[in-house]
Amino acid sequence: MKTIFLVDDSTTILMSLGDILTKAGFSIEKASDGEAALTKLKGGLKPALIITDLNMPKMNGIELIRSARALPGMRFTPILMLTTESQQAMRDEGKKAGATGWLVKPVAPDQLLGVIKQVLPGS
Amino acid sequence: MPVRYLRDIARLEGVCAVEDAESLLEWLHEHPDGKLNFKDCEHLHSAVLQVIMAMQPCVAACPRAGTPIAAVMDALFDDADTD
Amino acid sequence: MSAQLLEAFLAEARELLEQIGTLALELEQQGQDADLINSLFRAVHTLKGGSGLFDIVPFTQVVHAAEDILSQVREGQLELTPEHMDQLLSAMDQIGFWLDQLESSGTLDDQAPAISERFTLALRSILGGGGDSAPSDSAAESEEAAPDAPPDWLLRVPEAKRTELAQQGNCIAILYTPDEQCFFQGHDPLLTINTLPNLAWWQIAAREPWPELEAFDPYRCVLGILALSQAPLEDVRHHLRYVSDQIELSIVAASDLDPDATPAAAPTVEDAPEVSDQELPDDQTLNATTQLVLELLQEQRDCLRAQVVPELWTGRVASVGAVLRHLLTVLNHEDLIAQLPEALAQSTANSGQAAALLEMINQALERSRPPAPQPSPEPALEAAASAETPTEPEPTTERRQTQPAAGKDDNRQRVLKVDAERIDTLMDLVGELIVAKNALPFLARRAVEEFKIRPLSKEIKGHFNILNRIAEEMQGAVMQVRMIPVGTAFQRFPRLVRDISRKLGKQVQLELQGEDTEADKNVVSDLSDPLIHLVRNALDHGIETPSERIESGKPPTGRIRIKAHQQEDRVLIEINDDGRGMDPTVLKRKAYEKGLLTEEALERLTDQEALQLIFAAGFSTAESISDLSGRGVGMDVVRNAVQRASGDIILDSTLGLGTTVRLSLPLSMTVTQVMIIRVGDEDFGVIFDTVRETLRLPQNEVQRIKQHEAIILRERLLPLHRLDHLLGLPETSPQQGDLSVLVVGVGSTDFALVVDDVREGVDVILKPLEGVMSSFPLYAGTALLGDGRVLLVLNLKELLQCL
């Protein structure tokens, strides 16, 4: 089972995305800020995909992406950013930091699964 | 087990991930006569494809028709289709 | 969406709203602080994100507008004025109201869209020039799907394909030149193209000749992809949005696809490797079954190497042997099958050592899986297999190892949010434990008195002491869990003070101290309302208008300070203002005018006592009833609330300098000591602290003064009451001999209570009455006794008032 790592400071978002993905057959790991997420990744978590919010306390999403990319096991892992419609500049910054793409909140289930199909082969 | 190396055949199985590019490159380097079996392959990461394109190994078995990887083969060797 | 999700959202949203409120006020006081603005923006942003999951568009719209404002503030394009802040805060109030609505009905009512419209408009009007710009890809949408000039690579598409496609209309031509570093962004161009909607044709080639092996970097992407799709332009564009900068799209007209219009000779992709269709027969046999067999072999190996108690070893070896026999048969390794019995015998003989069997498994694996080029899991395994004793497999970190869900044992969240109800249940159980433990001393006594076994009695007492200690520690621990900072009761104050002072035209600075002081959550929630009232009073009656203050030589801005700290087992809270203070003489006069005091009483009253008159029912000092604190709720309500929570309240004031109200509340709802008394057939509890003494009194010492009874105790005349009478219970049989009397004191009043019997004192957890019973103030609550009975505990204070 592929593991998807969800990082968001909103428990509501974590719960809703988690629900959708669990139903779609993924195993889910969660963290509520960038720092906690990075700790998990450094601790050996190897998700097939990371979905992270950008605005988070402690360590924001951009920094998380940059730090995660520097980890040997995370060089190629697809990373999607959770953004809002108006965060065009943030998206670009995130991509520079190593993000693969973005999702626009609120994320509809079919949209989410569609994007995952696009970045995770065989799903 | 995305790539299994058996004597002089490397079996690419399921989804061959980006990390497999390195090991496949190494194996092909050590086995210049090594052949690739794509029969159970569903997808190749672009990096793996680059290795295959650069090393030009022999193919022991083609991918199953209709799988995405078969399309990759078609796209690669499109001229073979042309009459 | 699930009810669970809504619940999570509501909890989160409320927390965020609280944060937003606090941050907004801090921001207003401290001016443009980047960190504050950021945190505020993030809170609103998160709130919006969560709300988007539900069908509550009006809600989301308002939050979105607020977010846009904060975004502009963050960018430095907008400065918030107090008026802006008013609007922002009132919008958040509306959000809070909607949250309540969502909680009770699961949806917003019909008026929500109109209300939302109003708030959104008001908020949007704050926005600086331009406001929310239209989405950037609107240009793409307006783009007419007119055909472009055909790209020259179109000729690479095989003729037959073009003919076929031309019949189906226009299509989109895609030239995808992936970034060299794209793999390090998680991209896989092959996958991207393979999943393209309505992919009709594609071709892939290297953009440059492949270098020598030494220089070849498989992770530098040099691919170029050509593709044709029959999907609508927007769909293609959407699919490729993450790599839009690496894409060239053009619309190809059907006529351009038609081979008649194109030159016949089409160049083809270079660098195509040879295709060999040879298939190795032996490879074909290595099918899924073989793979399964190999996996099973490995499992047998793991099984043999795992620790096992000696008793189970023989059985394990036998099972492994049986499985091996089948596996080897499938693999056709007859020579190995022949060796099996011997290896089994050897392994069975030496518990924990299965070298022979392991060797066989390795051989079988070896034969089926020839030379692996790179470090594979095997070396470690072989080393382990040849070792003397079974060892745990070494964790292999090689890249080919599949990764099961790792990180399961990562740091778990350190803070746990627990439903208050569960903690209450825990508390109840601890209460029951304490009560149950109290049965042991009685048992010990019975062991001696009834059964004459003194050693047993001693042992029971020993166990009681242990149990007692654990129960007390446990109680302490649960109490600790229930402790929350009193600051949670202060949270509303900054907003309250801001709003009221603006309304009254006063300038007030609020100081909060000791918010971290902890108290039981019930105490803190009991505190909330009285505190609000006290703060309102201070704002309304205490602090003067700026002009008044300047006249009396004070700075124009008044100060209200709320200070909390812990003193032994009580939490003390002080609400202090530097306002006009109170005049005891005025208070006295008013009390007299309102008929609350007689003239003589007035004379005897000290100033300090006079100040406490403000807590008397029906007393109000406000010259004019303002719309704030003058709504008929006086300080008496505050005092009652505090006293209900077993607290005290004292007021101190100096005319012209200000007023201080001090609250003292118990830190936690600890175990209450209760004395059990019997009246008729029923037991009641009396709170131990109120019992001054118990005594037996001959009938004839009861004095009759008019229709009242009294006793004289150490030269003091105490009114005597009969509890059966007070409680309206049937009169007990006329008592012969002595009376059981309880001398109780409430406040400064002492009185004597006649009961039928005074029994033991017990530790109980006092629970307030619920439901219908809660309207009987006569009872302080109920307690569960060791034998399961429920004891009604009397509220003597109330009882006294009934007299």
PDB file of C-alpha atoms in Angstrom, chain C residues 304 313 317-318 320-321 324 340 343-344 346-348 354-362:
ATOM      1  CA  LEU C 304      13.885 -20.325  11.413  1.00  0.00           C
ATOM      2  CA  TRP C 313      11.449 -25.483  18.386  1.00  0.00           C
ATOM      3  CA  VAL C 317      11.294 -27.157  12.429  1.00  0.00           C
ATOM      4  CA  ALA C 318       8.678 -29.726  11.462  1.00  0.00           C
ATOM      5  CA  VAL C 320       9.213 -25.460   8.042  1.00  0.00           C
ATOM      6  CA  GLY C 321      10.240 -28.893   6.818  1.00  0.00           C
ATOM      7  CA  LEU C 324      10.086 -26.746   2.271  1.00  0.00           C
ATOM      8  CA  LEU C 340      15.796 -32.644   3.589  1.00  0.00           C
ATOM      9  CA  ALA C 343      18.791 -31.513   7.634  1.00  0.00           C
ATOM     10  CA  LEU C 344      15.549 -31.748   9.550  1.00  0.00           C
ATOM     11  CA  GLN C 346      19.989 -32.178  12.548  1.00  0.00           C
ATOM     12  CA  SER C 347      17.998 -29.060  13.200  1.00  0.00           C
ATOM     13  CA  THR C 348      15.533 -30.800  15.481  1.00  0.00           C
ATOM     14  CA  ALA C 354      19.005 -24.732  11.916  1.00  0.00           C
ATOM     15  CA  ALA C 355      22.203 -24.250   9.974  1.00  0.00           C
ATOM     16  CA  ALA C 356      21.541 -27.262   7.740  1.00  0.00           C
ATOM     17  CA  LEU C 357      18.035 -26.156   6.843  1.00  0.00           C
ATOM     18  CA  LEU C 358      19.104 -22.578   6.274  1.00  0.00           C
ATOM     19  CA  GLU C 359      21.858 -23.756   4.030  1.00  0.00           C
ATOM     20  CA  MET C 360      19.311 -25.676   1.957  1.00  0.00           C
ATOM     21  CA  ILE C 361      17.036 -22.685   1.652  1.00  0.00           C
ATOM     22  CA  ASN C 362      19.919 -20.508   0.554  1.00  0.00           C
TER      23      ASN C 362
END
